[in-house]
Amino acid sequence: MKIKKSISEKIFDISNVIILLIFSIMVIIPLMQVLAVSLSSNNAIIHARVWLIPSEVTIQNYMHVLNSSKFINSYIITIIVTVFGTFLNLLLTMLTAYPLSKKHLKGRNILFLVLFISMIFQAPLIPLYLLVKTLHLTNTLWALLLPNALSIFNTFLCITFFRSLPEELFEAARVDGLGEFGILFRIALPLSKPIIFTLLLFYAAGHWNNYQQALYYITDVKLQPLQMYLYSLVAQSNSADTGGAIIAESSSNMSSEGIKTATIVIATIPILCIYPFIQKHFVMGAMIGSIKG
Amino acid sequence: MKTVLADASKNKNKRASNKTKHIEFVRYYKKNKALYFMLIPCAIYLLVFKFTPLLGSVIAFKDYNIYEGIMKSPWVGLKWFKDFFGYSGFTKILWNTVIISFYSLIFAFPAPIILASLLNEMKNIYYKRIVQTIIYIPHFLSWSIVFGLSYILFAGQSGLLNQFIKQFGFDPIQFMQSAKLFRPFIISVGMWKGMGWGTIIFLAAMSGVSPVLYEAAEIDGAGRLRKFINITLPAIMPAIATLLLMKMGSILDVGFEQIYIFLNPLNLSTGDIIDTFAYVQGIKSEQYSLATAVGLFKSVVGLVLMLSFNEINKKITGEGLI
């Protein structure tokens, strides 16, 4: 039975399509412009001839960025932090979530309460900063890895997931003499691909994009991760704007627009590369999350 | 005499049952040692990085001198709290924080819900998926990158939008260097970045609804709007309530990275929030005690608000979320 659509419904559908189109365009335009500027010559940029499409195409901006040792250095730092950090995060999260997913664990309620409270009631920045300083972790990569080593929210997600795994499998393994560690790593882990992917994406993206931690704890320029470097690069000429000096803009500062955008593009590429994987697995993760919610 | 004996045996029973509980636990622990071992790293992490700083917040009540250390620094009670309540700039900072958070609640919180609802009504799967994929991208960009993008688009002289405006003969608008425009600007950018993530969450909840419900409603003559109000909306209520609750808890937590990166001398008057103030005073100016007091104030307010919201929720829906 096909129910005819009323006129108001048709209008709604059309406006829906248009609204969603507008939202999509709002996302695409900035990205297109940045890409376009990065591929344009300085001349075109200064004379404002770049409108979403590269003008006087050149790759000199990219060559300049890739030759910058500061950039390469910060890129490597970020890769190191992301790889090690995510590994540490995953390990810690799974180790913590597994016991807490067992309904029979004594003391579970207290532990849950403690976790929940520490998620909600965060200590202020300064004591944390002083702690890191006292432990001599400032200006080391550890400061980027340890203070946020465990995300309690992600742990809850993991707990929910582990609960969905069949207890019979674990029982069978226990009967065969396998200890809890063995069960976790040899049975639960291979079955946990969806949650591992989700956690991996959350944590890795968090590390890759983070500048707050570096801002607080790292002043040594050699240890600046990518986002800090990017921030200092883009904020440089921002002062030209706030100073109101139009003269400064048309001088050498302007040419850095091409370099700035090229830097942005190169910094974003890894994220965009794993993006298709995000699409596939994140929706599953979101489902887990919303069931919990 | 009888009561004494009765009391004695009652106590003996109590002690006996406490002891059995104790034995039970020990037996359980011995059997499940591995599980408790697994929790050790987490326990260490919580102790070091969550619990210790909380203890350290006591410096909010002292005049912390980095050379004397925590124990030897003189106790000043509520001096810092009085100081920053009295500090003329503080009202402004608190106001900024509250206003921005309020805007975020009215505009940024419902946006993903609306967007998810619109997407849910989209019948064409391909269009739906494409739009979903596109609007989700900004969530994975760092604030540094978003700042860069904003600069390219909205810079006073060289931004794309302003060049467009100049073409028509109008004066360029200082989006990023104006105190007046800062709050709308920062909220809009925040929405641009965050809408996609929220939308996915709500869409996931919406897609969990059985289609049978919709079909039944259709047969009963329900129109689009009615179906939405009575089926879709209740399906996402739990998600909305939970997210709203979490938002309440972090009401003064506007987002350090988001704000700090856009701050400059020109928009500081409307943009400086509690967190950025604490950072600048605390780490940069080394006013440790003052900044800690400010941070403590923020956490307490957030906690109170969240508990209040939970109470209100209990009264309305009959059950609390905590």
Coordinates of C-alpha atoms in Angstrom, one line a residue:
Chain A
M1 CA 0.0 0.0 0.0
K2 CA 1.6 3.2 -1.1
I3 CA 0.5 6.2 0.8
K4 CA 0.6 9.4 -1.2
K5 CA 2.8 12.1 0.1
S6 CA 1.1 15.4 0.9
I7 CA 2.4 18.6 -0.5
S8 CA 3.7 19.7 2.8
E9 CA 5.7 16.5 3.0
K10 CA 7.2 17.1 -0.4
I11 CA 8.2 20.6 0.5
F12 CA 9.8 19.3 3.7
D13 CA 11.7 16.7 1.7
I14 CA 13.1 19.2 -0.7
S15 CA 14.0 21.7 2.0
N16 CA 15.7 18.8 3.8
V17 CA 17.9 18.1 0.9
I18 CA 18.8 21.7 0.5
I19 CA 19.6 22.2 4.2
L20 CA 21.8 19.2 4.3
L21 CA 23.5 20.4 1.1
I22 CA 24.2 23.7 2.7
F23 CA 25.7 22.0 5.8
S24 CA 27.9 19.9 3.6
I25 CA 29.0 22.8 1.5
M26 CA 29.9 24.7 4.7
V27 CA 32.3 21.9 5.6
I28 CA 33.8 21.5 2.1
I29 CA 34.5 25.2 1.3
P30 CA 37.1 25.9 4.0
L31 CA 38.9 22.7 3.1
M32 CA 38.8 23.5 -0.6
Q33 CA 40.1 27.0 0.0
V34 CA 43.0 25.8 2.1
L35 CA 44.0 23.2 -0.5
A36 CA 43.7 25.8 -3.2
V37 CA 45.8 28.4 -1.5
S38 CA 48.5 25.8 -0.7
L39 CA 48.8 25.0 -4.4
S40 CA 48.9 28.6 -5.6
S41 CA 51.8 30.8 -6.2
N42 CA 52.6 33.7 -3.8
N43 CA 51.7 36.1 -6.5
A44 CA 48.2 34.8 -6.9
I45 CA 47.7 34.8 -3.1
I46 CA 48.8 38.4 -2.6
H47 CA 46.5 39.6 -5.3
A48 CA 43.6 37.6 -3.9
R49 CA 43.1 35.6 -7.0
V50 CA 42.5 32.3 -5.3
W51 CA 38.8 31.4 -5.1
L52 CA 38.5 27.8 -4.1
I53 CA 40.6 26.7 -7.1
P54 CA 44.4 27.0 -7.2
S55 CA 45.7 29.8 -9.2
E56 CA 49.1 29.6 -10.8
V57 CA 49.6 26.1 -9.6
T58 CA 52.8 25.4 -7.9
I59 CA 54.2 22.9 -5.4
Q60 CA 56.8 25.3 -4.0
N61 CA 54.9 25.7 -0.8
Y62 CA 55.0 22.0 -0.2
M63 CA 58.7 21.8 -1.0
H64 CA 59.4 24.6 1.4
V65 CA 57.4 22.9 4.2
L66 CA 59.0 19.5 3.6
N67 CA 62.4 21.1 3.8
S68 CA 61.7 22.7 7.1
S69 CA 63.5 20.8 9.8
K70 CA 61.3 22.3 12.5
F71 CA 58.3 20.9 10.7
I72 CA 59.8 17.5 10.1
N73 CA 60.9 17.4 13.8
S74 CA 57.5 18.2 15.2
Y75 CA 55.9 15.6 12.8
I76 CA 58.2 12.9 14.1
I77 CA 57.5 13.9 17.7
T78 CA 53.7 13.6 17.1
I79 CA 54.1 10.3 15.4
I80 CA 56.1 8.9 18.3
V81 CA 53.6 10.3 20.8
T82 CA 50.7 9.0 18.9
V83 CA 52.0 5.4 18.4
F84 CA 53.3 4.9 22.0
G85 CA 50.5 6.9 23.6
T86 CA 47.8 4.9 21.8
F87 CA 49.5 1.6 22.7
L88 CA 49.7 2.6 26.3
N89 CA 46.1 3.8 26.3
L90 CA 44.8 0.6 24.8
L91 CA 46.7 -1.6 27.2
L92 CA 45.6 0.4 30.2
T93 CA 42.0 0.6 29.1
M94 CA 41.7 -3.1 28.4
L95 CA 43.4 -4.2 31.6
T96 CA 41.1 -2.0 33.6
A97 CA 37.9 -2.8 31.7
Y98 CA 38.2 -6.5 31.8
P99 CA 38.0 -7.1 35.6
L100 CA 35.4 -4.4 35.9
S101 CA 33.2 -6.1 33.3
K102 CA 32.9 -9.2 35.6
K103 CA 29.6 -8.9 37.5
H104 CA 30.9 -11.0 40.3
L105 CA 33.9 -8.9 41.1
K106 CA 33.9 -7.9 44.7
G107 CA 34.3 -4.3 45.4
R108 CA 33.1 -3.5 41.9
N109 CA 30.7 -0.8 43.0
I110 CA 33.3 1.1 45.0
L111 CA 35.7 1.0 42.0
F112 CA 33.0 2.2 39.7
L113 CA 32.2 5.1 42.0
V114 CA 35.8 6.1 42.3
L115 CA 36.2 6.1 38.5
F116 CA 33.0 8.0 37.9
I117 CA 33.9 10.6 40.5
S118 CA 37.4 11.1 39.1
M119 CA 35.8 11.6 35.7
I120 CA 33.5 14.3 36.9
F121 CA 35.5 16.1 39.6
Q122 CA 38.8 16.9 38.0
A123 CA 41.6 18.5 40.1
P124 CA 42.5 21.9 38.9
L125 CA 45.3 22.5 36.4
I126 CA 47.9 23.9 38.7
P127 CA 48.3 21.0 41.2
L128 CA 48.5 18.7 38.2
Y129 CA 51.1 20.9 36.6
L130 CA 53.1 21.1 39.8
L131 CA 52.9 17.3 40.1
V132 CA 54.3 16.8 36.6
K133 CA 57.0 19.4 37.4
T134 CA 57.9 17.7 40.7
L135 CA 58.2 14.4 38.9
H136 CA 60.6 16.1 36.5
L137 CA 58.4 15.2 33.6
T138 CA 58.1 18.7 32.1
N139 CA 59.8 19.0 28.8
T140 CA 59.8 15.3 28.3
L141 CA 57.5 13.3 26.1
W142 CA 56.2 11.5 29.2
A143 CA 54.3 14.6 30.0
L144 CA 52.4 14.1 26.8
L145 CA 51.8 10.4 27.5
L146 CA 51.1 9.9 31.2
P147 CA 48.6 12.5 32.5
N148 CA 45.9 11.3 30.1
A149 CA 47.0 7.7 30.0
L150 CA 43.5 6.5 30.8
S151 CA 40.3 7.9 29.5
I152 CA 37.6 6.9 32.0
F153 CA 34.9 7.4 29.4
N154 CA 36.6 5.1 27.0
T155 CA 37.0 2.6 29.8
F156 CA 33.3 2.5 30.4
L157 CA 32.8 1.9 26.7
C158 CA 35.2 -1.0 26.9
I159 CA 33.4 -2.4 29.9
T160 CA 30.1 -2.4 28.1
F161 CA 31.7 -4.2 25.2
F162 CA 33.4 -6.9 27.3
R163 CA 30.0 -7.6 29.0
S164 CA 28.6 -8.5 25.6
L165 CA 31.2 -11.2 25.1
P166 CA 29.9 -14.8 25.8
E167 CA 30.8 -15.9 29.3
E168 CA 30.7 -19.6 28.1
L169 CA 33.8 -19.1 26.1
F170 CA 35.7 -17.8 29.1
E171 CA 34.3 -20.7 31.3
A172 CA 35.5 -23.2 28.8
A173 CA 38.9 -21.7 28.8
R174 CA 39.0 -21.6 32.5
V175 CA 38.2 -25.3 32.6
D176 CA 41.0 -25.9 30.2
G177 CA 43.3 -24.3 32.8
L178 CA 43.8 -20.8 31.2
G179 CA 44.3 -18.0 33.7
E180 CA 42.5 -14.7 33.5
F181 CA 45.4 -13.0 31.8
G182 CA 45.4 -15.7 29.2
I183 CA 41.7 -15.4 28.7
L184 CA 42.0 -11.6 28.3
F185 CA 44.8 -11.7 25.7
R186 CA 44.0 -14.9 23.9
I187 CA 40.3 -15.1 23.8
A188 CA 38.7 -11.7 24.6
L189 CA 41.2 -9.7 22.6
P190 CA 40.7 -11.3 19.2
L191 CA 36.9 -11.0 19.7
S192 CA 37.3 -7.3 20.5
K193 CA 38.1 -5.9 17.1
P194 CA 35.2 -3.4 17.0
I195 CA 36.0 -1.9 20.4
I196 CA 39.7 -1.9 19.7
F197 CA 39.2 0.0 16.5
T198 CA 36.9 2.5 18.1
L199 CA 39.3 3.0 21.1
L200 CA 42.3 3.2 18.7
L201 CA 40.6 5.9 16.7
F202 CA 39.5 7.9 19.7
Y203 CA 42.9 7.8 21.4
A204 CA 45.0 8.2 18.3
A205 CA 43.1 11.2 17.1
G206 CA 43.3 12.6 20.5
H207 CA 47.1 12.4 20.6
W208 CA 47.5 13.6 17.0
N209 CA 45.4 16.7 17.5
N210 CA 46.4 17.6 21.0
Y211 CA 48.2 20.9 21.7
Q212 CA 47.0 21.6 25.2
Q213 CA 49.3 19.2 26.9
A214 CA 52.3 20.5 25.0
L215 CA 51.3 24.0 25.8
Y216 CA 51.3 23.3 29.5
Y217 CA 54.3 21.1 29.9
I218 CA 56.7 21.7 27.0
T219 CA 58.7 24.8 26.4
D220 CA 61.6 23.2 24.6
V221 CA 61.1 24.0 20.9
K222 CA 62.8 20.7 19.9
L223 CA 60.0 18.7 21.6
Q224 CA 57.0 20.6 20.2
P225 CA 54.5 18.3 18.6
L226 CA 52.8 19.1 15.3
Q227 CA 49.8 21.1 16.5
M228 CA 51.9 23.4 18.6
Y229 CA 54.2 24.0 15.7
L230 CA 51.2 24.7 13.5
Y231 CA 49.7 27.1 16.1
S232 CA 52.9 29.1 16.3
L233 CA 53.1 29.2 12.5
V234 CA 49.6 30.4 11.9
A235 CA 49.5 32.7 15.0
Q236 CA 52.7 34.5 13.8
S237 CA 51.0 36.5 11.1
N238 CA 47.9 36.9 13.1
S239 CA 49.7 39.5 15.0
A240 CA 50.1 41.4 11.8
D241 CA 46.3 41.5 11.5
T242 CA 45.8 42.6 15.1
G243 CA 48.5 45.2 14.8
G244 CA 46.4 46.5 11.9
A245 CA 49.5 46.8 9.8
I246 CA 48.3 46.3 6.3
I247 CA 51.9 47.0 5.2
A248 CA 53.2 43.9 7.0
E249 CA 50.6 41.8 5.3
S250 CA 51.7 42.6 1.8
S251 CA 55.3 42.0 2.6
S252 CA 57.0 38.7 3.2
N253 CA 54.4 37.6 5.7
M254 CA 51.8 37.2 3.0
S255 CA 53.9 34.6 1.2
S256 CA 53.7 32.5 4.3
E257 CA 50.0 32.0 3.6
G258 CA 50.9 29.4 1.0
I259 CA 53.3 27.8 3.5
K260 CA 50.7 27.9 6.3
T261 CA 48.1 26.2 4.2
A262 CA 50.6 23.6 2.9
T263 CA 51.5 22.8 6.5
I264 CA 47.9 22.4 7.4
V265 CA 47.3 20.1 4.5
I266 CA 50.3 17.9 5.3
A267 CA 49.3 17.8 9.0
T268 CA 45.8 16.7 8.1
I269 CA 46.6 14.0 5.6
P270 CA 47.1 11.1 8.0
I271 CA 43.8 11.8 9.7
L272 CA 42.0 11.9 6.4
C273 CA 43.7 8.7 5.3
I274 CA 42.3 6.7 8.2
Y275 CA 39.0 8.4 7.8
P276 CA 37.4 5.6 5.7
F277 CA 38.2 3.2 8.5
I278 CA 36.7 5.5 11.0
Q279 CA 33.5 5.5 9.1
K280 CA 33.2 1.8 9.1
H281 CA 34.0 1.1 12.7
F282 CA 33.0 4.2 14.5
V283 CA 29.3 3.8 13.8
M284 CA 29.6 0.5 15.6
G285 CA 31.4 2.2 18.5
A286 CA 28.8 4.9 18.6
M287 CA 26.1 2.3 18.8
I288 CA 27.9 0.7 21.8
G289 CA 28.2 4.1 23.3
S290 CA 24.6 5.1 22.8
I291 CA 23.3 1.8 24.2
K292 CA 25.2 2.5 27.3
G293 CA 23.9 6.1 27.3
Chain B
M1 CA 21.2 -10.7 83.1
K2 CA 19.2 -12.2 80.2
T3 CA 19.6 -9.0 78.1
V4 CA 23.3 -8.9 78.7
L5 CA 23.6 -12.5 77.5
A6 CA 21.3 -11.7 74.5
D7 CA 23.4 -8.7 73.6
A8 CA 26.6 -10.7 74.0
S9 CA 25.3 -13.4 71.7
K10 CA 24.0 -10.8 69.2
N11 CA 27.4 -9.2 69.0
K12 CA 29.0 -12.6 68.7
N13 CA 26.8 -13.4 65.8
K14 CA 27.6 -10.0 64.2
R15 CA 31.3 -10.6 64.7
A16 CA 30.9 -14.1 63.3
S17 CA 29.1 -12.9 60.2
N18 CA 31.7 -10.1 59.7
K19 CA 34.4 -12.7 60.0
T20 CA 32.6 -14.9 57.4
K21 CA 32.4 -12.0 55.1
H22 CA 36.0 -11.4 55.6
I23 CA 36.9 -15.1 54.9
E24 CA 34.6 -15.0 51.9
F25 CA 36.4 -12.1 50.5
V26 CA 39.8 -13.6 51.1
R27 CA 38.7 -16.8 49.4
Y28 CA 37.3 -14.8 46.5
Y29 CA 40.5 -12.8 46.2
K30 CA 42.7 -15.8 46.2
K31 CA 40.7 -17.3 43.4
N32 CA 40.6 -14.2 41.4
K33 CA 43.9 -12.6 42.1
A34 CA 44.6 -12.0 38.5
L35 CA 41.6 -9.8 38.1
Y36 CA 42.8 -7.5 40.9
F37 CA 46.3 -7.5 39.5
M38 CA 44.9 -6.2 36.2
L39 CA 43.6 -3.2 38.1
I40 CA 46.9 -2.2 39.6
P41 CA 48.1 0.0 36.7
C42 CA 44.8 1.8 36.8
A43 CA 45.0 2.2 40.5
I44 CA 48.5 3.7 40.3
Y45 CA 47.4 6.0 37.5
L46 CA 44.4 7.2 39.6
L47 CA 46.4 7.7 42.7
V48 CA 49.2 9.6 41.0
F49 CA 47.4 11.7 38.4
K50 CA 43.9 12.1 39.8
F51 CA 44.1 11.7 43.6
T52 CA 47.4 13.5 44.3
P53 CA 46.5 16.7 42.5
L54 CA 43.2 16.7 44.4
L55 CA 45.2 16.7 47.6
G56 CA 47.5 19.3 46.1
S57 CA 44.5 21.6 45.7
V58 CA 45.0 22.5 49.3
I59 CA 47.4 25.1 48.0
A60 CA 44.3 27.1 47.1
F61 CA 44.1 27.8 50.8
K62 CA 47.8 28.5 51.3
D63 CA 50.2 31.1 50.0
Y64 CA 52.1 28.6 48.0
N65 CA 55.8 29.3 47.8
I66 CA 57.6 26.9 45.5
Y67 CA 60.7 27.0 47.6
E68 CA 58.9 26.2 50.8
G69 CA 56.9 23.5 49.3
I70 CA 53.3 22.6 50.2
M71 CA 53.7 21.8 53.8
K72 CA 55.7 24.9 54.8
S73 CA 53.8 27.4 52.8
P74 CA 51.7 29.6 55.1
W75 CA 48.0 29.0 55.5
V76 CA 45.8 31.8 54.3
G77 CA 42.4 30.3 54.4
L78 CA 39.9 31.9 51.9
K79 CA 42.2 34.8 51.0
W80 CA 42.6 33.8 47.4
F81 CA 38.9 33.2 47.0
K82 CA 38.2 36.6 48.4
D83 CA 40.9 38.0 46.1
F84 CA 39.5 36.8 42.9
F85 CA 35.9 37.4 43.8
G86 CA 36.9 41.0 44.5
Y87 CA 39.1 41.3 41.5
S88 CA 37.2 43.4 39.1
G89 CA 38.2 41.4 36.1
F90 CA 36.9 38.3 37.7
T91 CA 33.3 39.1 37.2
K92 CA 34.0 39.6 33.6
I93 CA 35.8 36.3 33.3
L94 CA 33.1 34.4 35.1
W95 CA 30.5 36.2 33.0
N96 CA 32.3 35.3 29.8
T97 CA 32.5 31.6 30.8
V98 CA 28.8 31.5 31.8
I99 CA 27.6 33.3 28.7
I100 CA 29.7 31.2 26.3
S101 CA 28.6 28.0 28.0
F102 CA 25.0 29.2 27.9
Y103 CA 25.2 29.9 24.2
S104 CA 26.8 26.5 23.7
L105 CA 23.9 24.9 25.5
I106 CA 21.2 26.7 23.5
F107 CA 22.8 26.5 20.1
A108 CA 25.5 23.9 20.0
F109 CA 23.7 21.2 22.0
P110 CA 20.5 21.0 20.0
A111 CA 22.2 21.3 16.6
P112 CA 23.3 17.7 16.3
I113 CA 19.9 16.5 17.4
I114 CA 18.3 18.6 14.7
L115 CA 20.8 17.5 12.1
A116 CA 20.4 13.8 13.1
S117 CA 16.6 14.2 12.8
L118 CA 16.9 15.7 9.3
L119 CA 19.3 13.0 8.2
N120 CA 17.0 10.3 9.7
E121 CA 14.2 11.7 7.5
M122 CA 16.4 11.4 4.4
K123 CA 15.2 8.5 2.4
N124 CA 18.0 8.3 -0.1
I125 CA 20.7 6.2 1.6
Y126 CA 23.5 7.4 -0.6
Y127 CA 22.8 11.1 0.0
K128 CA 22.5 10.3 3.7
R129 CA 25.8 8.5 3.8
I130 CA 27.6 11.1 1.8
V131 CA 26.4 14.0 4.0
Q132 CA 27.2 12.1 7.1
T133 CA 30.7 11.4 6.0
I134 CA 31.3 15.0 5.1
I135 CA 30.0 16.7 8.2
Y136 CA 31.9 14.4 10.4
I137 CA 35.3 15.4 9.0
P138 CA 35.8 18.6 11.1
H139 CA 35.6 16.6 14.3
F140 CA 38.9 15.0 13.5
L141 CA 40.7 18.2 12.8
S142 CA 42.7 19.7 15.6
W143 CA 41.9 23.2 16.9
S144 CA 45.2 24.4 15.5
I145 CA 44.0 23.3 12.1
V146 CA 40.6 24.8 12.6
F147 CA 42.3 28.0 13.7
G148 CA 44.3 27.9 10.5
L149 CA 41.2 27.4 8.4
S150 CA 39.4 30.2 10.2
Y151 CA 42.3 32.5 9.5
I152 CA 42.2 31.7 5.8
L153 CA 38.5 32.4 5.7
F154 CA 37.9 35.1 8.2
A155 CA 41.1 37.1 8.6
G156 CA 40.6 40.8 8.7
Q157 CA 42.2 41.7 5.4
S158 CA 43.2 38.6 3.7
G159 CA 40.4 36.2 4.6
L160 CA 38.3 34.8 1.7
L161 CA 35.0 36.0 3.2
N162 CA 36.3 39.5 3.7
Q163 CA 37.7 39.7 0.2
F164 CA 34.3 38.6 -1.1
I165 CA 32.8 41.4 1.0
K166 CA 35.3 43.9 -0.2
Q167 CA 34.4 43.1 -3.8
F168 CA 31.0 44.5 -3.1
G169 CA 32.4 47.6 -1.7
F170 CA 31.7 47.0 1.9
D171 CA 34.2 47.2 4.8
P172 CA 35.8 44.0 5.9
I173 CA 34.4 42.5 9.1
Q174 CA 36.9 41.7 11.8
F175 CA 35.6 38.3 12.8
M176 CA 38.6 37.2 14.7
Q177 CA 39.7 40.5 16.2
S178 CA 36.5 41.9 17.6
A179 CA 35.3 41.6 21.1
K180 CA 31.7 41.9 20.1
L181 CA 31.8 39.1 17.5
F182 CA 34.0 36.8 19.5
R183 CA 31.3 34.8 21.3
P184 CA 29.1 34.2 18.3
F185 CA 32.2 33.4 16.3
I186 CA 33.6 30.9 18.7
I187 CA 30.2 29.2 19.1
S188 CA 29.7 28.9 15.4
V189 CA 33.2 27.5 14.9
G190 CA 32.6 25.1 17.7
M191 CA 29.4 24.0 16.1
W192 CA 31.0 23.6 12.7
K193 CA 33.6 21.3 14.3
G194 CA 31.4 19.3 16.7
M195 CA 28.1 18.8 14.9
G196 CA 29.2 15.8 13.0
W197 CA 30.2 13.8 16.1
G198 CA 26.9 14.4 18.0
T199 CA 24.9 13.6 14.9
I200 CA 26.5 10.2 14.6
I201 CA 25.6 9.4 18.2
F202 CA 22.0 10.4 17.8
L203 CA 21.7 8.8 14.4
A204 CA 22.9 5.6 16.0
A205 CA 20.2 5.8 18.6
M206 CA 17.6 6.6 16.1
S207 CA 18.5 3.7 13.8
G208 CA 18.0 1.4 16.8
V209 CA 14.3 2.0 16.6
S210 CA 12.4 -0.9 15.0
P211 CA 10.8 0.0 11.7
V212 CA 7.7 -2.0 12.8
L213 CA 6.8 0.9 15.1
Y214 CA 6.9 3.4 12.2
E215 CA 4.8 1.1 10.0
A216 CA 2.2 0.7 12.7
A217 CA 2.1 4.4 13.2
E218 CA 1.7 4.9 9.5
I219 CA -1.3 2.6 9.3
D220 CA -2.8 4.4 12.2
G221 CA -2.6 7.5 10.1
A222 CA 0.4 9.2 11.7
G223 CA 2.0 11.9 9.7
R224 CA 5.8 12.7 9.5
L225 CA 5.8 15.0 12.4
R226 CA 3.7 12.8 14.7
K227 CA 5.9 9.9 14.0
F228 CA 8.9 11.9 14.9
I229 CA 7.5 13.2 18.1
N230 CA 6.1 9.9 19.4
I231 CA 8.6 7.4 18.1
T232 CA 12.0 9.0 17.2
L233 CA 12.2 11.5 20.0
P234 CA 11.5 9.1 22.8
A235 CA 14.1 6.8 21.3
I236 CA 16.9 9.4 21.7
M237 CA 15.7 10.8 25.1
P238 CA 18.1 8.6 27.1
A239 CA 21.0 9.8 25.0
I240 CA 19.9 13.4 25.3
A241 CA 19.5 13.2 29.0
T242 CA 22.9 11.6 29.6
L243 CA 24.7 14.1 27.3
L244 CA 22.9 16.9 28.9
L245 CA 23.8 15.7 32.4
M246 CA 27.5 15.5 31.4
K247 CA 27.2 18.9 29.9
M248 CA 25.9 20.3 33.2
G249 CA 28.8 18.9 35.0
S250 CA 31.2 20.6 32.7
I251 CA 29.2 23.8 32.4
L252 CA 32.1 26.0 33.3
D253 CA 34.4 23.8 31.1
V254 CA 33.9 25.6 27.9
G255 CA 36.9 24.1 26.2
F256 CA 40.4 25.4 26.7
E257 CA 41.9 24.5 23.4
Q258 CA 38.9 26.0 21.5
I259 CA 39.1 29.3 23.2
Y260 CA 42.8 29.8 23.9
I261 CA 43.8 29.4 20.3
F262 CA 41.5 32.2 19.2
L263 CA 42.4 34.6 22.0
N264 CA 44.3 37.8 21.2
P265 CA 44.5 41.2 22.9
L266 CA 41.6 42.5 20.9
N267 CA 39.0 39.9 21.9
L268 CA 40.3 39.2 25.4
S269 CA 37.5 41.2 27.1
T270 CA 34.8 38.9 25.9
G271 CA 36.9 35.8 25.4
D272 CA 38.9 35.2 28.5
I273 CA 37.3 32.4 30.4
I274 CA 38.1 30.7 33.7
D275 CA 40.4 28.1 32.2
T276 CA 42.5 30.5 30.1
F277 CA 42.7 32.9 33.1
A278 CA 43.9 30.0 35.3
Y279 CA 46.5 29.0 32.7
V280 CA 47.9 32.5 32.2
Q281 CA 47.9 33.4 35.9
G282 CA 48.9 29.9 37.0
I283 CA 51.5 28.6 34.7
K284 CA 52.7 31.7 32.9
S285 CA 52.6 34.2 35.8
E286 CA 53.2 31.5 38.4
Q287 CA 50.4 32.6 40.6
Y288 CA 49.9 29.0 41.7
S289 CA 47.6 29.4 44.7
L290 CA 45.3 31.9 43.0
A291 CA 44.9 29.8 39.9
T292 CA 44.2 26.7 42.0
A293 CA 41.6 28.5 43.9
V294 CA 39.9 29.5 40.7
G295 CA 40.1 26.0 39.4
L296 CA 38.6 24.5 42.6
F297 CA 35.8 27.0 42.4
K298 CA 35.0 25.8 38.9
S299 CA 35.0 22.1 39.8
V300 CA 32.8 22.7 42.8
V301 CA 30.3 24.7 40.9
G302 CA 30.2 22.1 38.1
L303 CA 29.6 19.3 40.7
V304 CA 26.8 21.3 42.4
L305 CA 25.1 22.0 39.1
M306 CA 25.3 18.4 38.0
L307 CA 23.9 17.1 41.2
S308 CA 21.1 19.6 41.1
F309 CA 20.3 18.7 37.6
N310 CA 20.2 15.0 38.6
E311 CA 17.8 15.9 41.4
I312 CA 15.6 17.8 39.0
N313 CA 15.7 14.9 36.6
K314 CA 14.7 12.5 39.4
K315 CA 11.7 14.6 40.2
I316 CA 10.6 14.8 36.5
T317 CA 11.3 11.3 35.3
G318 CA 11.2 9.5 38.6
E319 CA 14.8 8.2 38.3
G320 CA 18.2 9.8 38.6
L321 CA 20.9 9.2 36.1
I322 CA 23.5 8.7 38.7

